[in-house]
mmCIF file of C-alpha atoms and ligand atoms in Angstrom:
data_model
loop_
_atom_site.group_PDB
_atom_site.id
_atom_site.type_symbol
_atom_site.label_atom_id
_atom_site.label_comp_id
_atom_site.label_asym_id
_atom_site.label_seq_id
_atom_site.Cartn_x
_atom_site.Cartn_y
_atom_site.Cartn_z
ATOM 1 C CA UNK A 1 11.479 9.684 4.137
ATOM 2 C CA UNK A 2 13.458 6.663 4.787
ATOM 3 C CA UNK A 3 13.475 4.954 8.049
ATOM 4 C CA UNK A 4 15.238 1.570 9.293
ATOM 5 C CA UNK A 5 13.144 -1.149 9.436
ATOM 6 C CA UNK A 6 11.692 -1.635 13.303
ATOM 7 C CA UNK A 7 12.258 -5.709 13.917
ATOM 8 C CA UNK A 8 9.874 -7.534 15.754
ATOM 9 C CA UNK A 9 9.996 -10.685 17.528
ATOM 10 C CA UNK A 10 7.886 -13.638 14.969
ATOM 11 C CA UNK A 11 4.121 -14.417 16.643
ATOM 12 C CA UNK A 12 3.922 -10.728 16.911
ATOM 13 C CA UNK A 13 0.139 -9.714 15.697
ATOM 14 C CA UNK A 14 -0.512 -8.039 12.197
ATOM 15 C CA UNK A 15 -2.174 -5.178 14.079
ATOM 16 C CA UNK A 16 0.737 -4.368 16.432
ATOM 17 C CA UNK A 17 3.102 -4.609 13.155
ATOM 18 C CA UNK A 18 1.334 -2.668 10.821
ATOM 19 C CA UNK A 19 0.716 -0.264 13.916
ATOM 20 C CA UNK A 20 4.766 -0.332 14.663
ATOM 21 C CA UNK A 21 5.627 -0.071 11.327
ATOM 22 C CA UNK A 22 3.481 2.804 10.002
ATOM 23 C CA UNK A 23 5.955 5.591 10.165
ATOM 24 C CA UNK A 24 7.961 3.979 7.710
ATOM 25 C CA UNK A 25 4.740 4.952 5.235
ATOM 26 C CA UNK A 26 5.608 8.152 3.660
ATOM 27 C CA UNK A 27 2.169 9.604 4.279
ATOM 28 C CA UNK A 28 1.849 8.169 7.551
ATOM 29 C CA UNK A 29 -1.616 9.330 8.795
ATOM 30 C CA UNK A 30 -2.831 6.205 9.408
ATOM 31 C CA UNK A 31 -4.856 5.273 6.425
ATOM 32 C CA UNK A 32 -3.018 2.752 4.954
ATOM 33 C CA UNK A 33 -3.059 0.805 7.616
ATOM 34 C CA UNK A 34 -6.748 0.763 8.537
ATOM 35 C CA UNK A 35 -6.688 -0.082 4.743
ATOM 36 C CA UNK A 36 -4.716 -3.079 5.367
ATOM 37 C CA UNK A 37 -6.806 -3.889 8.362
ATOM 38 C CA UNK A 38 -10.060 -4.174 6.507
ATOM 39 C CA UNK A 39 -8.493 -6.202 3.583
ATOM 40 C CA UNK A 40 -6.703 -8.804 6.651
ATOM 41 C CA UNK A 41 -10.792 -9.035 7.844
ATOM 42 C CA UNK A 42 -12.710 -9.321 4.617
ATOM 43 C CA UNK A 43 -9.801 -12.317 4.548
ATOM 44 C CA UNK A 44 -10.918 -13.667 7.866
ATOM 45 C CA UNK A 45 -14.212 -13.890 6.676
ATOM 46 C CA UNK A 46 -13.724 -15.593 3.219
ATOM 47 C CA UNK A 47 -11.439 -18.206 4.393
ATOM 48 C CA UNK A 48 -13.909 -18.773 7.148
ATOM 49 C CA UNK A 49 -16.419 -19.234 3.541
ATOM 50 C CA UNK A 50 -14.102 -21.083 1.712
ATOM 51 C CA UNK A 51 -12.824 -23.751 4.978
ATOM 52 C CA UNK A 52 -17.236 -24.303 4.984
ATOM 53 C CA UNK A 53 -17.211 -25.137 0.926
ATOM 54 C CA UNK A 54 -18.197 -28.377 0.912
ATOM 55 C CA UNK A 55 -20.600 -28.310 3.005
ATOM 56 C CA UNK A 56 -23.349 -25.606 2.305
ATOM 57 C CA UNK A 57 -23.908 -24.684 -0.733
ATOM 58 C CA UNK A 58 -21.434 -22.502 -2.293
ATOM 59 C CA UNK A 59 -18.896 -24.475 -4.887
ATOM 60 C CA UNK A 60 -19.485 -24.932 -8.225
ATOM 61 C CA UNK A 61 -20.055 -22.445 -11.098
ATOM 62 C CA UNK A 62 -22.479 -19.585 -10.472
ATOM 63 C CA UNK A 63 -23.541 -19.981 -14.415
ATOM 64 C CA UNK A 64 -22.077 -16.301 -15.265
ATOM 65 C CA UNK A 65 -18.792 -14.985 -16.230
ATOM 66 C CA UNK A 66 -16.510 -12.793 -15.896
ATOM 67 C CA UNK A 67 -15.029 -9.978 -17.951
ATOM 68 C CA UNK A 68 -12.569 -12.096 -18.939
ATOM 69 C CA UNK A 69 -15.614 -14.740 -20.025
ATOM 70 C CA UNK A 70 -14.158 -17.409 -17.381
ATOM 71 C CA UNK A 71 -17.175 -19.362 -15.571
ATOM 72 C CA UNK A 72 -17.444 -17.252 -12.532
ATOM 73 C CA UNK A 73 -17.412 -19.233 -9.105
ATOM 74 C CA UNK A 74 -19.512 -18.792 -6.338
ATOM 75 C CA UNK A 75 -16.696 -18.186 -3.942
ATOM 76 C CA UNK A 76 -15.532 -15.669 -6.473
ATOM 77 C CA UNK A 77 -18.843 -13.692 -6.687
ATOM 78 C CA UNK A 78 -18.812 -14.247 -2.528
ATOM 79 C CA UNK A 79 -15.065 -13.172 -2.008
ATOM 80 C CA UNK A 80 -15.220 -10.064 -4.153
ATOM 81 C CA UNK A 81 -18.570 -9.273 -2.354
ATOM 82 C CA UNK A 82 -16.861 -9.403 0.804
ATOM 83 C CA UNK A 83 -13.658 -7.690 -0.027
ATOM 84 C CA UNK A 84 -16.061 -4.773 -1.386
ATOM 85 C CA UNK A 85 -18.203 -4.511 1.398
ATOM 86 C CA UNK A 86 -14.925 -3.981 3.699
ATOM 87 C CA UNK A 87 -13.530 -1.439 1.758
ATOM 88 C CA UNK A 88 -16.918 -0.118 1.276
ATOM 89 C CA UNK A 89 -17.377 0.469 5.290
ATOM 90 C CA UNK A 90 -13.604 1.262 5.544
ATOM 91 C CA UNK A 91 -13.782 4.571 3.968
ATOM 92 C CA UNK A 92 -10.164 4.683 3.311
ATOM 93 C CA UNK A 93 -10.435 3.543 -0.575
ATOM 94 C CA UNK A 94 -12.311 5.721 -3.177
ATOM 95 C CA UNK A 95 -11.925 3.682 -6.108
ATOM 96 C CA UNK A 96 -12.021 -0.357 -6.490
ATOM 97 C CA UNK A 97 -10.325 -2.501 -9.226
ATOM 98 C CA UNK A 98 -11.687 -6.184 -9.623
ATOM 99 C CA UNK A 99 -11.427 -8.707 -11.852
ATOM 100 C CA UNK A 100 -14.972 -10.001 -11.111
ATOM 101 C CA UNK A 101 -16.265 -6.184 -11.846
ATOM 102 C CA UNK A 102 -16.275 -4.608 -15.797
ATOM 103 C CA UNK A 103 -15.389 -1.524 -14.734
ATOM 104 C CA UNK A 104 -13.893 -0.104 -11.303
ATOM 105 C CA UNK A 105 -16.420 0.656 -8.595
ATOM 106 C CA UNK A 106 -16.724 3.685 -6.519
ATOM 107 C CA UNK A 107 -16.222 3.866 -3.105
ATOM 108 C CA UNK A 108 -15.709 6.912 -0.733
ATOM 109 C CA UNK A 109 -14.426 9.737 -2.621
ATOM 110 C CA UNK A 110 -12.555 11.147 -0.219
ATOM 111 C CA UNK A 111 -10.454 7.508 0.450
ATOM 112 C CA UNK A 112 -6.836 8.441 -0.360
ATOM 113 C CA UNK A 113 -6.497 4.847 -1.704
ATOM 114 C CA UNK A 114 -7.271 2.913 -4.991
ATOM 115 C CA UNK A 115 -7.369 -0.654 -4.874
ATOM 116 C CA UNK A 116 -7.191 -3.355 -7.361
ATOM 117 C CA UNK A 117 -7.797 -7.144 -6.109
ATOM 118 C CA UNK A 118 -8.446 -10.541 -7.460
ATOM 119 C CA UNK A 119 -10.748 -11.381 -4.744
ATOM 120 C CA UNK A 120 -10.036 -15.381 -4.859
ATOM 121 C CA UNK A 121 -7.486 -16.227 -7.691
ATOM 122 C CA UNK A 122 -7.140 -20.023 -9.377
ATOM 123 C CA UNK A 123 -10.451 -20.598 -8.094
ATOM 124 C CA UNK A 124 -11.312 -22.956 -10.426
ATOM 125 C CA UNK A 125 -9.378 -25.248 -7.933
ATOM 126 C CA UNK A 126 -11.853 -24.610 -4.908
ATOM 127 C CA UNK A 127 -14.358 -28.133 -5.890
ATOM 128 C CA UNK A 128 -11.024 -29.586 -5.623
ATOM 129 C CA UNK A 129 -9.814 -28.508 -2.064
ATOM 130 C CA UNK A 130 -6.647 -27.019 -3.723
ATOM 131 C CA UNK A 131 -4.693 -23.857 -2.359
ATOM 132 C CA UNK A 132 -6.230 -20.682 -3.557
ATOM 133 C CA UNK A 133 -5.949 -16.620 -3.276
ATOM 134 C CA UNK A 134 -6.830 -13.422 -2.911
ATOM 135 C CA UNK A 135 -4.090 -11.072 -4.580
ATOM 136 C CA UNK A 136 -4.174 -6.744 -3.615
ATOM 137 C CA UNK A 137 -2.357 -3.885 -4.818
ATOM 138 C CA UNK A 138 -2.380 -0.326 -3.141
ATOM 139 C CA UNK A 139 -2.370 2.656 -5.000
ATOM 140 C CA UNK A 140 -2.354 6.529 -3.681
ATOM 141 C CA UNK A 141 -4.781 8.393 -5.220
ATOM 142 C CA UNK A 142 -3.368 11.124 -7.744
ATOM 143 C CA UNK A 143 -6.504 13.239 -7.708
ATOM 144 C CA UNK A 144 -7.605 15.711 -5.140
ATOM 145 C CA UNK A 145 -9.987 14.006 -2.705
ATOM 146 C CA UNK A 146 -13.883 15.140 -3.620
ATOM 147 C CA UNK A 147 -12.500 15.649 -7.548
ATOM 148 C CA UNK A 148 -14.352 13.243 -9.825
ATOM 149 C CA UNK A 149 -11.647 9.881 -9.982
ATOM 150 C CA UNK A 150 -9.982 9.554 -13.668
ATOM 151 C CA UNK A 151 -8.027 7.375 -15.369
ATOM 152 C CA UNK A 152 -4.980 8.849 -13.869
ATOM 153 C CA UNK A 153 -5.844 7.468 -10.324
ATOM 154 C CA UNK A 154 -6.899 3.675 -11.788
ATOM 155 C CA UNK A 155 -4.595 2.937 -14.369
ATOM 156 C CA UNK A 156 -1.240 3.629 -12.383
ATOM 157 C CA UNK A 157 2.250 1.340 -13.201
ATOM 158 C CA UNK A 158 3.237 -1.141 -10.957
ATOM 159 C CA UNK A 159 6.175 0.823 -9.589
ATOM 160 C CA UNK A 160 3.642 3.409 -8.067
ATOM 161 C CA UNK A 161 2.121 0.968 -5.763
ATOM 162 C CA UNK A 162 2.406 2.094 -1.899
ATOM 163 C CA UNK A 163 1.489 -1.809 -0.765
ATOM 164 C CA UNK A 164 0.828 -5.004 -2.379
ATOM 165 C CA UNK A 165 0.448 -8.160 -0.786
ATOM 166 C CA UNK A 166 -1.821 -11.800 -1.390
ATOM 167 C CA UNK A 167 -3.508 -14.336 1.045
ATOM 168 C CA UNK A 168 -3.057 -17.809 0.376
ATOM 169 C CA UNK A 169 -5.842 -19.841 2.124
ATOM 170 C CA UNK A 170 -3.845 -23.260 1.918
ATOM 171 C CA UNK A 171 -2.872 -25.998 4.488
ATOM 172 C CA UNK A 172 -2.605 -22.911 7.071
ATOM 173 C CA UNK A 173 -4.243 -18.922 5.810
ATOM 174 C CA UNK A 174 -1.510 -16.633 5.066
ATOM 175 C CA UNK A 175 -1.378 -12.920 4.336
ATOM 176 C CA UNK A 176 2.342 -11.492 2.663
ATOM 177 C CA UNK A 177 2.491 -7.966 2.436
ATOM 178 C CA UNK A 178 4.574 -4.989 1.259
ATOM 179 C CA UNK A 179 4.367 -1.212 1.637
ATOM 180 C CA UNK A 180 7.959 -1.218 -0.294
ATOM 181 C CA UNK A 181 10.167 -1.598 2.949
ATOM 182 C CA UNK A 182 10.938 -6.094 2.527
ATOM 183 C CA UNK A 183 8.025 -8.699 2.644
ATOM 184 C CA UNK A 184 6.680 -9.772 5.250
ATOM 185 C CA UNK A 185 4.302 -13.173 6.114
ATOM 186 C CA UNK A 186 1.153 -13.417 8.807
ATOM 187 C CA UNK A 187 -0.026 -16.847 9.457
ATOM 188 C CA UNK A 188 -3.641 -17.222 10.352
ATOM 189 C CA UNK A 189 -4.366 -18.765 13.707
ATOM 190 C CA UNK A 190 -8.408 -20.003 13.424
ATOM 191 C CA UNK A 191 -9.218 -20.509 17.277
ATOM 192 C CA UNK A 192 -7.451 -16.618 17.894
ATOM 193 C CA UNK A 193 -9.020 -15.200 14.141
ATOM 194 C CA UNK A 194 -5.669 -13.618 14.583
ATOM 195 C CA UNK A 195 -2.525 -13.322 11.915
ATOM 196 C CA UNK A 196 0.489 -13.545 13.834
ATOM 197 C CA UNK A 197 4.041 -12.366 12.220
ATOM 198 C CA UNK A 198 5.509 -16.024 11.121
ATOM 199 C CA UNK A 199 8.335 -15.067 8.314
ATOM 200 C CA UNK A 200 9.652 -11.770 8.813
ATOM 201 C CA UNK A 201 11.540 -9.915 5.801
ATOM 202 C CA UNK A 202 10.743 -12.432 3.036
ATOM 203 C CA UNK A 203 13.827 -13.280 1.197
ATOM 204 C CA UNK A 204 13.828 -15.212 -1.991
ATOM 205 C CA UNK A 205 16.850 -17.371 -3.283
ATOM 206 C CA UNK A 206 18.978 -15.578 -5.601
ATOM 207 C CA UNK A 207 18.643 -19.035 -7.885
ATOM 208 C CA UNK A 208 16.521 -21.993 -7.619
ATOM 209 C CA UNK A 209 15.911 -25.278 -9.985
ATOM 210 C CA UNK A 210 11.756 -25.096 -9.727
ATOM 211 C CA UNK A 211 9.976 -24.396 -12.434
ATOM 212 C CA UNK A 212 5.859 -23.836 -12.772
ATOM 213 C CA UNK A 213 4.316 -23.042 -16.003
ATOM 214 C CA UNK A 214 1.403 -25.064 -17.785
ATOM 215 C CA UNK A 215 2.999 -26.784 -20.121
ATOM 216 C CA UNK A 216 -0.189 -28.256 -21.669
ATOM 217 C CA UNK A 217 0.002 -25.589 -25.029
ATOM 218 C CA UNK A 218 3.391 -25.721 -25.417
ATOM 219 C CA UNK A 219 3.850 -26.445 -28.972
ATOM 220 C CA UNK A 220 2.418 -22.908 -29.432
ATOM 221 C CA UNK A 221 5.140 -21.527 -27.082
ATOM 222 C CA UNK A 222 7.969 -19.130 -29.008
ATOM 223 C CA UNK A 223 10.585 -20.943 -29.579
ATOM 224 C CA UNK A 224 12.615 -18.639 -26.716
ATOM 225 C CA UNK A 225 10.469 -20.376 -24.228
ATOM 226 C CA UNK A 226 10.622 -23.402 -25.704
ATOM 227 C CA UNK A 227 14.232 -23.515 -25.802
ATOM 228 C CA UNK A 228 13.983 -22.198 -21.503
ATOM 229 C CA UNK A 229 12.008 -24.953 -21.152
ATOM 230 C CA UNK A 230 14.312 -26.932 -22.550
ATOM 231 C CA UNK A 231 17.443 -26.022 -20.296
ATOM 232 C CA UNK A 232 15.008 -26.541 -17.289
ATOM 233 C CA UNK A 233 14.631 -30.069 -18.562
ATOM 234 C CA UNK A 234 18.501 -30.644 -19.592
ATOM 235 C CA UNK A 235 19.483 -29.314 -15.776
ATOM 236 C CA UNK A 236 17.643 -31.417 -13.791
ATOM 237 C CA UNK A 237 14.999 -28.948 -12.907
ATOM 238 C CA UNK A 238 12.151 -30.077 -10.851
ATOM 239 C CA UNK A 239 8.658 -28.778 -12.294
ATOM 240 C CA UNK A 240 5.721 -28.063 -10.027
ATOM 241 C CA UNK A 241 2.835 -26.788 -11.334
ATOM 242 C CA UNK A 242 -0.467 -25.956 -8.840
ATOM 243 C CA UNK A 243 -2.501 -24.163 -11.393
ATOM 244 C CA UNK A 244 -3.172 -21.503 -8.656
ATOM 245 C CA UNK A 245 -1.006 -18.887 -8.770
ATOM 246 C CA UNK A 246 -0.582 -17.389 -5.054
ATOM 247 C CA UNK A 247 0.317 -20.954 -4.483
ATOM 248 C CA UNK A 248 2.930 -21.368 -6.974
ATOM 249 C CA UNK A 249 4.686 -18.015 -6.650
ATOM 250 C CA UNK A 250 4.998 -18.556 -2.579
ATOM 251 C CA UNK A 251 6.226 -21.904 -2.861
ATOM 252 C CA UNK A 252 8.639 -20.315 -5.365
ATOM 253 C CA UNK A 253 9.215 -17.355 -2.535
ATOM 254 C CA UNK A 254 10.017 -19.855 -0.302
ATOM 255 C CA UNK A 255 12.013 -22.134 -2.012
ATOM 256 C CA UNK A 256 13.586 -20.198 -5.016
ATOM 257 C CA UNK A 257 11.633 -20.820 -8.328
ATOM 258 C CA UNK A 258 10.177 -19.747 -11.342
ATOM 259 C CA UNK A 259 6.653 -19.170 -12.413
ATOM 260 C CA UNK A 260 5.377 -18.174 -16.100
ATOM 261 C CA UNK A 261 2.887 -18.023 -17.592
ATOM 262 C CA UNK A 262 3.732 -16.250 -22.020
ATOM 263 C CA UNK A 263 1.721 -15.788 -24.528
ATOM 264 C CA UNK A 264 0.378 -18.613 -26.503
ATOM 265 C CA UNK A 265 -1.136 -18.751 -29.797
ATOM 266 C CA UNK A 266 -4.625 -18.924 -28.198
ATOM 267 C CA UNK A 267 -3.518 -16.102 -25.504
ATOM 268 C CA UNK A 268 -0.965 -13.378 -27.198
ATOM 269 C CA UNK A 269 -0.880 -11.604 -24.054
ATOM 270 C CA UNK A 270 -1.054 -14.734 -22.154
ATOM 271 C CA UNK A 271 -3.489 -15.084 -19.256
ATOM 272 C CA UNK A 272 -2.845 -13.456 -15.951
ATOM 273 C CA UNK A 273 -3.562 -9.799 -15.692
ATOM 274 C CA UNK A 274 -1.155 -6.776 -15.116
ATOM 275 C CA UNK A 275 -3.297 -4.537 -12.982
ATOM 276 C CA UNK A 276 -4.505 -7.504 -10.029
ATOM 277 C CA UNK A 277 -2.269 -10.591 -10.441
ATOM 278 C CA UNK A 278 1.013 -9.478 -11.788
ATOM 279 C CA UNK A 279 1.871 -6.038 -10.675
ATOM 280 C CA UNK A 280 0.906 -7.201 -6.405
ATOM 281 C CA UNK A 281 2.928 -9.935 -7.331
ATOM 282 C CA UNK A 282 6.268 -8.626 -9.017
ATOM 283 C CA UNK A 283 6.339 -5.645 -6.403
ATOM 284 C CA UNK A 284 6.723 -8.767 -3.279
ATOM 285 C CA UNK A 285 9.453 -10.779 -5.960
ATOM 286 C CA UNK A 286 11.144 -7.337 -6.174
ATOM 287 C CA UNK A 287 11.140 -6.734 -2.490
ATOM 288 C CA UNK A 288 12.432 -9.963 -1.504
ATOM 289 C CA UNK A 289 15.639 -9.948 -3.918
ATOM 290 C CA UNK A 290 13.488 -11.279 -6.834
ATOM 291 C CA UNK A 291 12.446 -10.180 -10.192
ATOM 292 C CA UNK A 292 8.862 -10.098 -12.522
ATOM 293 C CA UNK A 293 9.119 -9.146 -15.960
ATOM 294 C CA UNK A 294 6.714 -9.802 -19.406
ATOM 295 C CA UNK A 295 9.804 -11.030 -21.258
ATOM 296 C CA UNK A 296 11.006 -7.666 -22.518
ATOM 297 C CA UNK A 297 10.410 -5.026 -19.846
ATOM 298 C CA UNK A 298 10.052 -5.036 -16.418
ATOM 299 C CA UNK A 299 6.060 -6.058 -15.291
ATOM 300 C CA UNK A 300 6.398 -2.644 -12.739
ATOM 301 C CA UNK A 301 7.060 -0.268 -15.340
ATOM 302 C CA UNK A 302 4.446 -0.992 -17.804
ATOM 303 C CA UNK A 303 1.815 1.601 -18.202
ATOM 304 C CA UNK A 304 -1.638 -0.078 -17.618
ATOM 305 C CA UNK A 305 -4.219 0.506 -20.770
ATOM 306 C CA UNK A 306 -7.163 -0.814 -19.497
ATOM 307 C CA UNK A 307 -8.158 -2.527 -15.951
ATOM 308 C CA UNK A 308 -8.321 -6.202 -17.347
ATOM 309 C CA UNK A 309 -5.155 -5.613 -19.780
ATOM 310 C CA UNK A 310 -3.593 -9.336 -20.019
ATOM 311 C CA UNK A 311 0.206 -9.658 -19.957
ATOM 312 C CA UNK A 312 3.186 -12.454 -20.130
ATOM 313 C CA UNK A 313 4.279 -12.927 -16.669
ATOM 314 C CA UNK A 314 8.390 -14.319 -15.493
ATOM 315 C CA UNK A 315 8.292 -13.874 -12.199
ATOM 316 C CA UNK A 316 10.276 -15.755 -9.615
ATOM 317 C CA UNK A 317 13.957 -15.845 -8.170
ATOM 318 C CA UNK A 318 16.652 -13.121 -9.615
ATOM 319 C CA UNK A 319 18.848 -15.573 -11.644
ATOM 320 C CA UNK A 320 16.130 -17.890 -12.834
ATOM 321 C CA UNK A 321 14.257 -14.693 -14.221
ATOM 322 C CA UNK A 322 18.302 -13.672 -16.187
ATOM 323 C CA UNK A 323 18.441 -17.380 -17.306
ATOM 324 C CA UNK A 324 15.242 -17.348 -18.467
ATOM 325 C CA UNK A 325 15.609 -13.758 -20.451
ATOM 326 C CA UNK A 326 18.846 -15.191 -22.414
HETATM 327 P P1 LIG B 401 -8.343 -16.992 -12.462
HETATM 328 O O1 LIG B 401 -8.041 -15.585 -12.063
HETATM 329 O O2 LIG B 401 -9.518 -17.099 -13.373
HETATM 330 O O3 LIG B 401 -8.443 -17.909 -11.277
HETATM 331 O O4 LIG B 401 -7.109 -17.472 -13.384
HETATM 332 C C1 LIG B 401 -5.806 -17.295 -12.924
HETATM 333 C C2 LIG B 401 -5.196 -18.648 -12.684
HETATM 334 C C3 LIG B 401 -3.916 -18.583 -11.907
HETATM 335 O O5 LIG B 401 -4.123 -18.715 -10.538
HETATM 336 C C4 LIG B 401 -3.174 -19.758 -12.429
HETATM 337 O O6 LIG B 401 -1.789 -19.622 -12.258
HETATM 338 C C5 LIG B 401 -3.587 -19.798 -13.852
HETATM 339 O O7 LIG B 401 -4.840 -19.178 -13.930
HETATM 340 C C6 LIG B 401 -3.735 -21.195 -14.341
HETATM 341 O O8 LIG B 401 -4.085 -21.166 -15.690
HETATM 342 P P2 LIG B 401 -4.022 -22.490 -16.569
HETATM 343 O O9 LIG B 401 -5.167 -23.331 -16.118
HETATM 344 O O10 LIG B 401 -4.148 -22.008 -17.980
HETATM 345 O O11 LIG B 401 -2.691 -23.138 -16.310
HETATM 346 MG MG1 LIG B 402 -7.100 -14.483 -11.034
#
C-alpha cells in the first residue's frame, strides 16, 4: 500500500523518523525498523573504532584475506564483527551476507530479514585517515520462517530490496537510507551518539560534469569507455576520484556525478560486487532521480549467481549515466 510521504522538520532523530515513517513499510510490524536500529548502533560503535585508529592498535593489515583475496584490515575483521553481533542480538535477520564471510551466516531463523553488508568499504584508505563505509541492503525473506534458508532468500535482484542504505564515517558520520519511498540522510552528532535527520528526500542532479573512476588501467578499458572518458575530458569535466566508494557516490549524490568502475582486462567483471556494494547503492541513485547500470542492463534487475558475484558498475546522475551508455 502506498502512502504519502510524512515530512519532518531536519534535526529530527533517526528513531522518531524511522518510528514516523514505518507505515509506509508494506509489512509494517515493526521489524524493519528495529532492523535499521541495530545496523544505525553497530555504526555508532565502529565509527567510535575507527575515530580511535591511530591510536590503539587496530590499522594495518590483519595478514589474511578475504574471499575476494584482498589483504583483510583489521577494522574490516572488527566492523563486520560488530555489524554481526548486532544483527545477531537483534533477532530480526535470519540470514547474513558479507563480503568479509565465504559463505552467508545464519542468524535467527525466524528473522523476516536477509541482509547483505560490506561492513567497512575502501578500507584500504583507513592508515590514511580517508573517508570510508559501511554499505547494507535489506531483503524480505522468501521462505517460511523456521524452513531451512535457500538460495531463493540470499541470492535475490536488486529490485527486491525493501531498504538499502550506507554510512559514510567522513569529516562528520552519516547514515543514507531507503525503504523505496526517496532517500533520506542522518548526520551523526558524537557528544548526543545520536543521528539527527540533516538532508531530507535526497535528490540527485538530473546532470552533472564530475566524473570518478580509476583511471590508472585504462589502456585496458573498451574502447566505449575509453571514448566516455574521452568526452568527459573534451567537456571540461572535473574528475575526482577518492578510491572509497561511499565517498565518491555521495559526493556524486550531492553534487551530480558519475562513478564507474568496468571491467578491465585484469577484472572482466570489474571490481565492486553486485550483492553488497552495487545493488544498496543503485537502489539510493534510483530513489533520488538517479540511475546504476553494468553497461547493458540495469544493476537492479540482474539475477545474483553467487554472493561475491563481481559486476561493472555506472552509477551516478540520470543524464551522465544516458551519456555515458551512448
Ligand atoms: P574494498 O571493498 O576491498 O574496500 O574495495 C572496494 C573499493 C571501493 O570503495 C573503491 O571505489 C574501489 O575499491 C577502489 O578500487 P581501486 O583501488 O581499484 O580504484
Ligand atoms: Mg567493499
Amino acid at each position: 500500500m502506498e502512502t504519502s510521504r510524512i515530512a519532518l522538520p531536519i534535526g529530527t532523530t533517526l528513531d522518531r523518523f524511522i518510528k514516523n515513517n514505518q507505515e509506509q513499510f508494506q509489512y509494517a510490524s515493526g521489524e524493519l525498523s528495529q532492523l535499521l536500529r541495530d545496523i544505525a548502533l553497530a555504526s555508532k560503535v565502529v565509527n567510535r573504532e575507527i575515530n580511535k585508529a591511530g591510536l590503539i592498535d587496530i590499522v594495518g593489515a590483519m595478514g589474511s584475506q578475504n574471499t575476494g583475496g584482498e589483504q583483510q584490515q583489521k577494522l574490516d575483521v572488527l566492523a563486520n564483527i560488530r555489524f554481526t553481533r548486532a544483527l545477531t542480538k537483534g533477532g530480526e535477520a535470519c540470514a547474513l551476507i558479507s563480503e568479509e564471510t565465504e559463505s552467508y551466516v545464519d542468524l535467527n531463523n525466524h528473522g523476516k530479514y536477509v541482509i547483505a553488508i560490506d561492513p567497512l568499504d575502501g578500507s584500504s584508505n583507513i592508515d590514511v585517515n580517508v573517508s570510508i563505509g559501511t554499505i547494507f541492503s535489506i531483503y524480505r525473506r522468501k521462505s517460511q520462517v523456521g524452513q531451512p534458508i535457500s538460495d531463493r532468500d540470499i541470492l535475490q535482484r536488486g529490485e527486491e530490496q525493501v531498504a538499502a542504505g550506507y554510512i559514510l564515517y567522513g569529516s562528520s558520520t552519516m547514515l543514507v537510507y531507503t525503504t523505496g519511498h526517496g532517500v533520506n540522510g542522518f548526520t551523526y552528532e558524537p557528544s548526543l551518539g545520536e543521528y539527527f535527520l540533516s538532508h531530507p528526500d535526497m535528490m540527485m542532479p538530473e546532470d552533472g560534469k564530475i566524473y570518478s573512476i580509476n583511471e590508472g588501467p585504462a589502456h585496458s578499458f573498451s574502447e566505449a569507455v575509453k571514448n566516455y572518458l574521452k568526452y568527459c575530458k573534451d567537456n571540461n569535466y572535473t574528475a575526482r576520484y577518492i578510491g572509497s566508494l561511499v565517498a565518491d557516490f555521495h559526493r556524486n549524490l550531492l553534487k551530480g556525478g558519475i562513478y564507474i568502475y568496468p571491467a578491465t582486462a585484469k577484472d572482466v567483471n570489474g571490481k565492486l560486487r553486485l550483492m553488497y556494494e552495487c545493488n544498496a547503492l543503485a537502489f539510493i541513485a534510483e530513489q533520488a532521480g538517479g540511475s546504476g547500470t553494468d553497461g547493458k542492463e540495469r544493476i537492479l534487475t540482474l539475477k545474483p549467481e553467487s554472493l561475491h558475484q563481481r559486476t561493472p558498475f555506472y552509477v551516478g546522475s540520470k543524464k551522465m549515466v544516458e551519456q555515458a551508455m551512448k
